[in-house]
CSV table of C-alpha atoms in Angstrom, one decimal:
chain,number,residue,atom,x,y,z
A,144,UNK,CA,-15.9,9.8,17.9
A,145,UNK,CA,-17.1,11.8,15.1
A,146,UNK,CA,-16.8,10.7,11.5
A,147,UNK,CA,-16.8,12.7,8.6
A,148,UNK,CA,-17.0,11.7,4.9
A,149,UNK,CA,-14.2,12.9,3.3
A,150,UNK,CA,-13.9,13.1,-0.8
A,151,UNK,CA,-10.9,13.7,-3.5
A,152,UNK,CA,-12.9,15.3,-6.5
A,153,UNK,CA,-10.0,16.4,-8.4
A,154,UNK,CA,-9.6,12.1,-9.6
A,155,UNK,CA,-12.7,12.4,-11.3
A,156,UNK,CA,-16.3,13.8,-9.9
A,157,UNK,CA,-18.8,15.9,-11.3
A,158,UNK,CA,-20.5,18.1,-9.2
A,159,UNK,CA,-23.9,15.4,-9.2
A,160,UNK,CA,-21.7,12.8,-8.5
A,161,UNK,CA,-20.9,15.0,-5.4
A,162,UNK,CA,-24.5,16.3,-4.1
A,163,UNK,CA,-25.3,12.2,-4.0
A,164,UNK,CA,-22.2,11.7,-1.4
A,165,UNK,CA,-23.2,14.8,0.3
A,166,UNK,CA,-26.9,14.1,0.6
A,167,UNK,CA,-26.5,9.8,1.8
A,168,UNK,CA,-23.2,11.4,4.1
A,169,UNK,CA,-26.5,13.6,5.3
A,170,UNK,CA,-29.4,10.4,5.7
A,171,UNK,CA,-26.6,8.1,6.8
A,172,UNK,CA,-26.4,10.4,10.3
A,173,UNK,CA,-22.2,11.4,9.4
A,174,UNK,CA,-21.3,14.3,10.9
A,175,UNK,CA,-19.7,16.4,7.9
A,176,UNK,CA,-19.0,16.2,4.5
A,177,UNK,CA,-15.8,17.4,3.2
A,178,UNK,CA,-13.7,17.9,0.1
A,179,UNK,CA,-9.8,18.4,-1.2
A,180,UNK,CA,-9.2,22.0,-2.9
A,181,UNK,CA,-7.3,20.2,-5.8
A,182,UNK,CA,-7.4,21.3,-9.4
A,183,UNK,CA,-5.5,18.5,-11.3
A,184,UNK,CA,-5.6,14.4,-10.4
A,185,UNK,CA,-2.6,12.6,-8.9
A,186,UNK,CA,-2.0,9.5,-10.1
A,187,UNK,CA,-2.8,7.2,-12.6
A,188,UNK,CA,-6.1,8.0,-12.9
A,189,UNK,CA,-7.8,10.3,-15.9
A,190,UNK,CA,-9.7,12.4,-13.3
A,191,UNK,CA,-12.5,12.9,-15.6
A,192,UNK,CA,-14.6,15.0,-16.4
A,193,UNK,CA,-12.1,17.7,-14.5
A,194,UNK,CA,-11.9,19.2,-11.4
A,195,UNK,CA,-14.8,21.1,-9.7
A,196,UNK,CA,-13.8,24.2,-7.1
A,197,UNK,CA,-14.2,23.4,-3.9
A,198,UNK,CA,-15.5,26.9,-2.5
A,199,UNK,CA,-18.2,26.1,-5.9
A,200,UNK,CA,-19.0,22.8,-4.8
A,201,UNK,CA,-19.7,23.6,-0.9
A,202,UNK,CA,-21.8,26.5,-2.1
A,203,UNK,CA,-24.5,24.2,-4.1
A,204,UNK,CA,-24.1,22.0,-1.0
A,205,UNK,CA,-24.8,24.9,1.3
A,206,UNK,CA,-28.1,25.2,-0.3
A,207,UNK,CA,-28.9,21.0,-0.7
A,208,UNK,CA,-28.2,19.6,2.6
A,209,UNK,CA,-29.5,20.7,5.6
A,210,UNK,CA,-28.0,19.4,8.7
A,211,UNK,CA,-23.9,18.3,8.0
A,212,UNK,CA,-21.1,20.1,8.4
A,213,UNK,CA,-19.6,21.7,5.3
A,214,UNK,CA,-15.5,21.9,5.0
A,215,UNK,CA,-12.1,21.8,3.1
A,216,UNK,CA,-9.4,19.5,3.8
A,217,UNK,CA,-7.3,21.9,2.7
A,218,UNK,CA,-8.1,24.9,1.3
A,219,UNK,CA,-4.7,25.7,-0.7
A,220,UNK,CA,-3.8,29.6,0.5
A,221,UNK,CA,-1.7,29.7,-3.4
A,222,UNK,CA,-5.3,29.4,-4.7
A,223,UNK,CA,-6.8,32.9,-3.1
A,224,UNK,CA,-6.5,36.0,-2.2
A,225,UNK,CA,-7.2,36.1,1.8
A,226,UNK,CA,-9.7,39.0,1.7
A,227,UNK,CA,-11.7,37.5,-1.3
A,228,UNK,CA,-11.8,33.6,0.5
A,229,UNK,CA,-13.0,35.5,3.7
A,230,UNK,CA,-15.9,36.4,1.7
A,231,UNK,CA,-16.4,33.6,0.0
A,232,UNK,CA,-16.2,31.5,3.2
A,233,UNK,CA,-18.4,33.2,5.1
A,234,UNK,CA,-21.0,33.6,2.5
A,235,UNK,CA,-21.1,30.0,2.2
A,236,UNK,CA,-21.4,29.5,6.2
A,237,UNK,CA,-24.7,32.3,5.3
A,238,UNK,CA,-26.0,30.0,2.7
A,239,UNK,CA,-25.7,26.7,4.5
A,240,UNK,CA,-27.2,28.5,8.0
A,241,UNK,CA,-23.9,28.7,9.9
A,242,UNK,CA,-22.7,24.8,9.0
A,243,UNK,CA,-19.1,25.4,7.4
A,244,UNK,CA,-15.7,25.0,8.3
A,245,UNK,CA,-12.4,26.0,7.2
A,246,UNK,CA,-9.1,23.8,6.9
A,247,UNK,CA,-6.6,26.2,5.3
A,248,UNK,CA,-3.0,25.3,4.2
A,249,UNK,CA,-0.6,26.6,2.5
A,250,UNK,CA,-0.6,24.8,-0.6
A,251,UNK,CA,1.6,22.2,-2.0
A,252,UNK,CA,0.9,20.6,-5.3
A,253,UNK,CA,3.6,22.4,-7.5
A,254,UNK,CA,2.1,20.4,-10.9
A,255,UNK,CA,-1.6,22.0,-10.3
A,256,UNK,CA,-0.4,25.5,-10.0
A,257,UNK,CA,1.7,25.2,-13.2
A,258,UNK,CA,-1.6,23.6,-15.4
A,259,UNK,CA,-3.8,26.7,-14.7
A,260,UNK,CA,-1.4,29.3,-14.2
A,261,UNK,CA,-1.4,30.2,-10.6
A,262,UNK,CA,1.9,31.3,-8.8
A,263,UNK,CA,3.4,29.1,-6.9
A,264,UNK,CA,5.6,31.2,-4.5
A,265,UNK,CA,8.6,30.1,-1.9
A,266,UNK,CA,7.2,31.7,0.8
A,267,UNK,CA,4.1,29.5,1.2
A,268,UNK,CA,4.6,29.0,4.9
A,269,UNK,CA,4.9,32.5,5.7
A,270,UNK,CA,1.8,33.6,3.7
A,271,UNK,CA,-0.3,31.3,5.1
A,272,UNK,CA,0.4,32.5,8.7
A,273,UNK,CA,-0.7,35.8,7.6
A,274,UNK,CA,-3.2,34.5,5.6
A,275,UNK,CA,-5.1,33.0,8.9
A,276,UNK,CA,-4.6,36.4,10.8
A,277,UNK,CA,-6.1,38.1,7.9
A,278,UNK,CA,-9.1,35.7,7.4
A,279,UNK,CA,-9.8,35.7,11.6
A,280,UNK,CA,-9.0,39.1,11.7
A,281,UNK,CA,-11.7,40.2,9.1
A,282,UNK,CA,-14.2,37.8,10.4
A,283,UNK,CA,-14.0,39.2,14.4
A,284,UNK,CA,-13.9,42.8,13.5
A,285,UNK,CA,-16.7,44.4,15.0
A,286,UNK,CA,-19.5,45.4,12.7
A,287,UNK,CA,-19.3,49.2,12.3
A,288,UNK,CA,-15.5,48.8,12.4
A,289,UNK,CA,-12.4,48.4,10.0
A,290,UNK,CA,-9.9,46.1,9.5
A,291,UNK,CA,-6.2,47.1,8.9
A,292,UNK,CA,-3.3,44.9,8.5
A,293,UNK,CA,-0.1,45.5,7.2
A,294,UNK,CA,1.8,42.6,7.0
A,295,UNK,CA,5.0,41.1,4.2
A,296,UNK,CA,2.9,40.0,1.9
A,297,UNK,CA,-0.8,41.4,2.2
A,298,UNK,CA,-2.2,44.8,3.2
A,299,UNK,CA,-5.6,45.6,3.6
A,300,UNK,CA,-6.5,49.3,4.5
A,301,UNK,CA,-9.9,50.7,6.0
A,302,UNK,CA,-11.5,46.6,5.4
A,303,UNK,CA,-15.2,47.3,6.3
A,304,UNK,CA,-14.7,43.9,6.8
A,305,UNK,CA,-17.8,42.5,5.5
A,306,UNK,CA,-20.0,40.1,5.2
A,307,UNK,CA,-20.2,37.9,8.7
A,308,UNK,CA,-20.2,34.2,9.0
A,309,UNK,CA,-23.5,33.1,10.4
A,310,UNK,CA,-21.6,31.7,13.2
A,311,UNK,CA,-20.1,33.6,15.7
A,312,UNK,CA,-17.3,31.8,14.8
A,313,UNK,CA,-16.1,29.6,11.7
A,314,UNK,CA,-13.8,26.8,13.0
A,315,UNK,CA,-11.0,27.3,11.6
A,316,UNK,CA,-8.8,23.6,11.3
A,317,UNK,CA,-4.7,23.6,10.3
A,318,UNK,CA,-3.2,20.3,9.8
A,319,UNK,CA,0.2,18.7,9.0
A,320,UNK,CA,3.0,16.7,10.0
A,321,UNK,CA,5.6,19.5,10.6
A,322,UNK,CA,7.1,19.2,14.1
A,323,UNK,CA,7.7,23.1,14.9
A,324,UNK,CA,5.9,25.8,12.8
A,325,UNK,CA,3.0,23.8,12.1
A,326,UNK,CA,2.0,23.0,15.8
A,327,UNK,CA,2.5,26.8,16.8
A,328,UNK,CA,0.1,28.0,13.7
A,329,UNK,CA,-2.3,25.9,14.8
A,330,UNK,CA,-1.9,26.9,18.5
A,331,UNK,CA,-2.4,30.4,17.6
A,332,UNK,CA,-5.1,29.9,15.2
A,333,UNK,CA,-6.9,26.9,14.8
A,334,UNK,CA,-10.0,25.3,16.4
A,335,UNK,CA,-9.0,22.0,15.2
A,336,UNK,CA,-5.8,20.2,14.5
A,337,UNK,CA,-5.5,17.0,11.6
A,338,UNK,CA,-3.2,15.0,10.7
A,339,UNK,CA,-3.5,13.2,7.4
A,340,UNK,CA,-2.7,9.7,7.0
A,341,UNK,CA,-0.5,9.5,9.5
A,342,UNK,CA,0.6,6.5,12.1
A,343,UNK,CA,-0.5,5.7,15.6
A,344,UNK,CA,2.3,6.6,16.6
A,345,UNK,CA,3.0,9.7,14.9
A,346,UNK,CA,-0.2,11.0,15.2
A,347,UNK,CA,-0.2,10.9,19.0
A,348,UNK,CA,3.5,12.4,18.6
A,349,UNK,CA,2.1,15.2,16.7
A,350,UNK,CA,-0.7,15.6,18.9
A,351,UNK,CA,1.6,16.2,22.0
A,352,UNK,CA,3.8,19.0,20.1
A,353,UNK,CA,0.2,20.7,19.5
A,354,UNK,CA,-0.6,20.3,23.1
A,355,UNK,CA,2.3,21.6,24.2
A,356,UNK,CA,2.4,24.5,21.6
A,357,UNK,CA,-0.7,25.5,22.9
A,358,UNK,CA,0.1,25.3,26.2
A,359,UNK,CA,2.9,28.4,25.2
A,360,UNK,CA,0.5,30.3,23.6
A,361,UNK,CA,-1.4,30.8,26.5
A,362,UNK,CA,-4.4,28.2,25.7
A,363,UNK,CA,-4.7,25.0,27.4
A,364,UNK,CA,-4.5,22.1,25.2
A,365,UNK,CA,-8.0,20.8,24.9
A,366,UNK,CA,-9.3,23.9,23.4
A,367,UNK,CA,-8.6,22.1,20.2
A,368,UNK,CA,-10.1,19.1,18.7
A,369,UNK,CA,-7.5,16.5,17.6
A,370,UNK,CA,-8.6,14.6,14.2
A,371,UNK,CA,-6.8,12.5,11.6
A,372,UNK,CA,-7.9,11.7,7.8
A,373,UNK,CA,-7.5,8.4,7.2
A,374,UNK,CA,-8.5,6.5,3.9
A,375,UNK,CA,-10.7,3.8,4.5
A,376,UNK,CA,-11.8,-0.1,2.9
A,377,UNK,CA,-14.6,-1.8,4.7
A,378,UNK,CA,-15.9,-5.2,3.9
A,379,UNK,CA,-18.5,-7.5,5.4
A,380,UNK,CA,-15.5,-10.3,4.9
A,381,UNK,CA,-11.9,-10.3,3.6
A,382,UNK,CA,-13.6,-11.2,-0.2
A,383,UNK,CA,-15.5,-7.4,0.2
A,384,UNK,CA,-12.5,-5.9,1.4
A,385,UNK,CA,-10.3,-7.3,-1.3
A,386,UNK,CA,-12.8,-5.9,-3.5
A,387,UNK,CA,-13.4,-2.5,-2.8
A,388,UNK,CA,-9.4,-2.3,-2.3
A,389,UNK,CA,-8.9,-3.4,-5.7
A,390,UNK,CA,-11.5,-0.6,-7.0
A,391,UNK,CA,-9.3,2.4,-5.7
A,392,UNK,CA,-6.2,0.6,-7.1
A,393,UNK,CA,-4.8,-0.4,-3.4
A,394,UNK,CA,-3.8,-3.8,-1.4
A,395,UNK,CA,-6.0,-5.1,1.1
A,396,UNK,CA,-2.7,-5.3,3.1
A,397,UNK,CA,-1.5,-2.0,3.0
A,398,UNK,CA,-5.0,-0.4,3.5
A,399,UNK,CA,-5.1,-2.0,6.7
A,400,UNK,CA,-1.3,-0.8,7.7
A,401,UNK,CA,-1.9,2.7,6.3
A,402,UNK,CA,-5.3,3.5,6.8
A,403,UNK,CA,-9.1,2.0,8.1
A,404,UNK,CA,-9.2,-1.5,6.7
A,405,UNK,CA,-11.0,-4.6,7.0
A,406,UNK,CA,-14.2,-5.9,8.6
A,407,UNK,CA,-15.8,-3.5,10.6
A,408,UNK,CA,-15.0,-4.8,13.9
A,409,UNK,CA,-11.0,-4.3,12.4
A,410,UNK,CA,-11.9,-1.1,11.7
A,411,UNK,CA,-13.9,-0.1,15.1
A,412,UNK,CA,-10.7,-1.5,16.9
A,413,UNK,CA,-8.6,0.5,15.0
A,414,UNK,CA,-9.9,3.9,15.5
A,415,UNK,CA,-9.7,2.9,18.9
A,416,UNK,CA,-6.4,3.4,18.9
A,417,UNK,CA,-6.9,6.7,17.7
A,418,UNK,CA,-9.5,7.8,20.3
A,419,UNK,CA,-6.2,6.6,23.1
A,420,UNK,CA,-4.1,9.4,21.3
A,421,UNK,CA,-6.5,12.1,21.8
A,422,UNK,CA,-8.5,12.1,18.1
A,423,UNK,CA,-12.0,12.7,18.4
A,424,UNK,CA,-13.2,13.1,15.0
A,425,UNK,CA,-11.7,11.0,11.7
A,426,UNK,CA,-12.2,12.1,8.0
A,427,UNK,CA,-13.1,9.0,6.1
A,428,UNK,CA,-11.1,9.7,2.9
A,429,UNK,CA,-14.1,7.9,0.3
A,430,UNK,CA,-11.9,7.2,-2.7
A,431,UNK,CA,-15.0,5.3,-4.9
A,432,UNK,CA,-17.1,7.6,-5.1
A,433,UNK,CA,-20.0,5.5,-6.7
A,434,UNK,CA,-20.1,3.0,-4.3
A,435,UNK,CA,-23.0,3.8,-1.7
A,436,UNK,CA,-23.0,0.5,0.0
A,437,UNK,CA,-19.9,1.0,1.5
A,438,UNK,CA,-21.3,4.6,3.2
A,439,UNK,CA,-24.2,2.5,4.3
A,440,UNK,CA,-21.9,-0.3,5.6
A,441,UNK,CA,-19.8,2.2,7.6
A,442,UNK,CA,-23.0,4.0,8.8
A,443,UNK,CA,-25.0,1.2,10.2
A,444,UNK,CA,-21.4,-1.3,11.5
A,445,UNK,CA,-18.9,0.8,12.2
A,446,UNK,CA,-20.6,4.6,13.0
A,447,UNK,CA,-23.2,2.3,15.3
A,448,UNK,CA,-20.7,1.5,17.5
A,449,UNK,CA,-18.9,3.9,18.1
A,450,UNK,CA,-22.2,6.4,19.0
């Protein structure tokens, strides 16, 4: 089971704040550190000092970290252009020597797109399916060659279709609980499937319309990893867990229904039950940012035994 360090920068992080998470996620032995693409806090939180960009904030860490994986979960398709985030993405995966990874949605936080001014169109669902042909497209065009596509809402004539990932390929991850379209975009596209905070039960549900989706497209099932993002409280004792719960304004009790919660062998046990649906990688959503301990916890009781 891989674990991954997961972050929400847009309720308050500066860019420092950041690098620290990224660089103990790095000596702690996680696998990845990742981020939301959010420009405006949810919440009752101030979210101060004001959101950082994620495609910003992965390119400092590109250059600062040297061995995790670098990724969105997700990048919002309302907030670019697909032709300008293929660049960016893959100049990133340059920068960070072929470490970076793309979780692409379609975007869904309505109140973020009005605050800075960024259409917000119907169609999200659609775009976002073209948006991942685009992206692959332009990335797996032989060098020498173009790109063309000609699609509803993008065209792109004569794309030189330039720069390349260092990778041969980026792994590209698509996510969400939607029972039809979702599975079959992530069939056609993805290297990875998540779920986010989602049930046991509905994560292995989800997991089996993926499988199956696949299966119709033509690729067998386990080409794709299966993950979940799951927020996460871990104390040495029900005193630590009430304490860290109360620091990201949540109940010990529902922390432990909803998400990873409680000592860590609770908390081992419980992603057992993931690893029985099929997950093989969990995002750690890290909610206080500032608290270091609880990385280090996680790292040497709950990553130990699961290696």
């Amino acid at each position: 089971m891989d674990l991954r360090i997961f972050t929400e920068p847009q309720q308050g992080a500066t860019y420092d704040t950041l690098l620290t998470v990224a660089k103990a996620t790095e000596e702690l032995g996680f696998d990845a550190f990742f981020r939301s693409d959010h420009y405006l806090r949810m919440g009752s939180v101030d979210g101060l000092p004001g959101p950082t960009d994620a495609w910003i904030t992965l390119a400092g860490l590109a250059r600062e970290t040297k061995r995790i994986r670098l990724g969105t979960l997700m990048t919002a398709g309302t907030f670019r252009l697909p032709g300008v985030l293929a660049i960016q993405v893959a100049q990133v995966d340059q920068m960070s020597g072929g470490r970076v990874e793309l979780g692409l949605g379609a975007g869904w936080f309505e109140e973020e797109h009005k605050a800075y001014g960024i259409p917000f169109p119907k169609e999200k669902f659609a775009r976002l399916e073209e948006q991942l042909e685009i992206v692959t497209g332009l990335w797996s065009t032989d060098l020498g060659k173009t790109y063309d596509f000609h699609g509803t809402y993008y065209d792109l004539t004569d794309s030189p279709a330039l720069p390349k990932p260092a990778q041969e390929k980026i792994p590209v991850l698509v996510g969400g609980h939607g029972a039809t379209r979702t599975p079959r975009l992530a069939a056609k596209y993805a290297d990875e499937f998540n779920i986010p905070f989602a049930s046991i039960e509905d994560s292995e549900r989800q997991f089996g319309r993926v499988r199956a989706a696949a299966q119709e497209a033509g690729r067998s099932g386990d080409d794709l990893v299966y993950s979940n993002a799951l927020v996460v409280c871990v104390g040495r004792d029900d005193q630590e867990v009430a304490r860290r719960a109360e620091a990201i304004g949540r109940q010990p009790d529902e922390l432990r229904l909803n998400g990873l919660a409680g000592t860590p062998a609770e908390v081992v046990d419980k992603i057992g039950r993931y690893a029985e649906t099929g997950a093989s990688r969990i995002y750690l959503q890290i909610l206080d940012l500032d608290d270091l301990d609880h990385l280090e916890l996680i790292s040497s009781q709950v990553q130990s035994q699961l290696s």
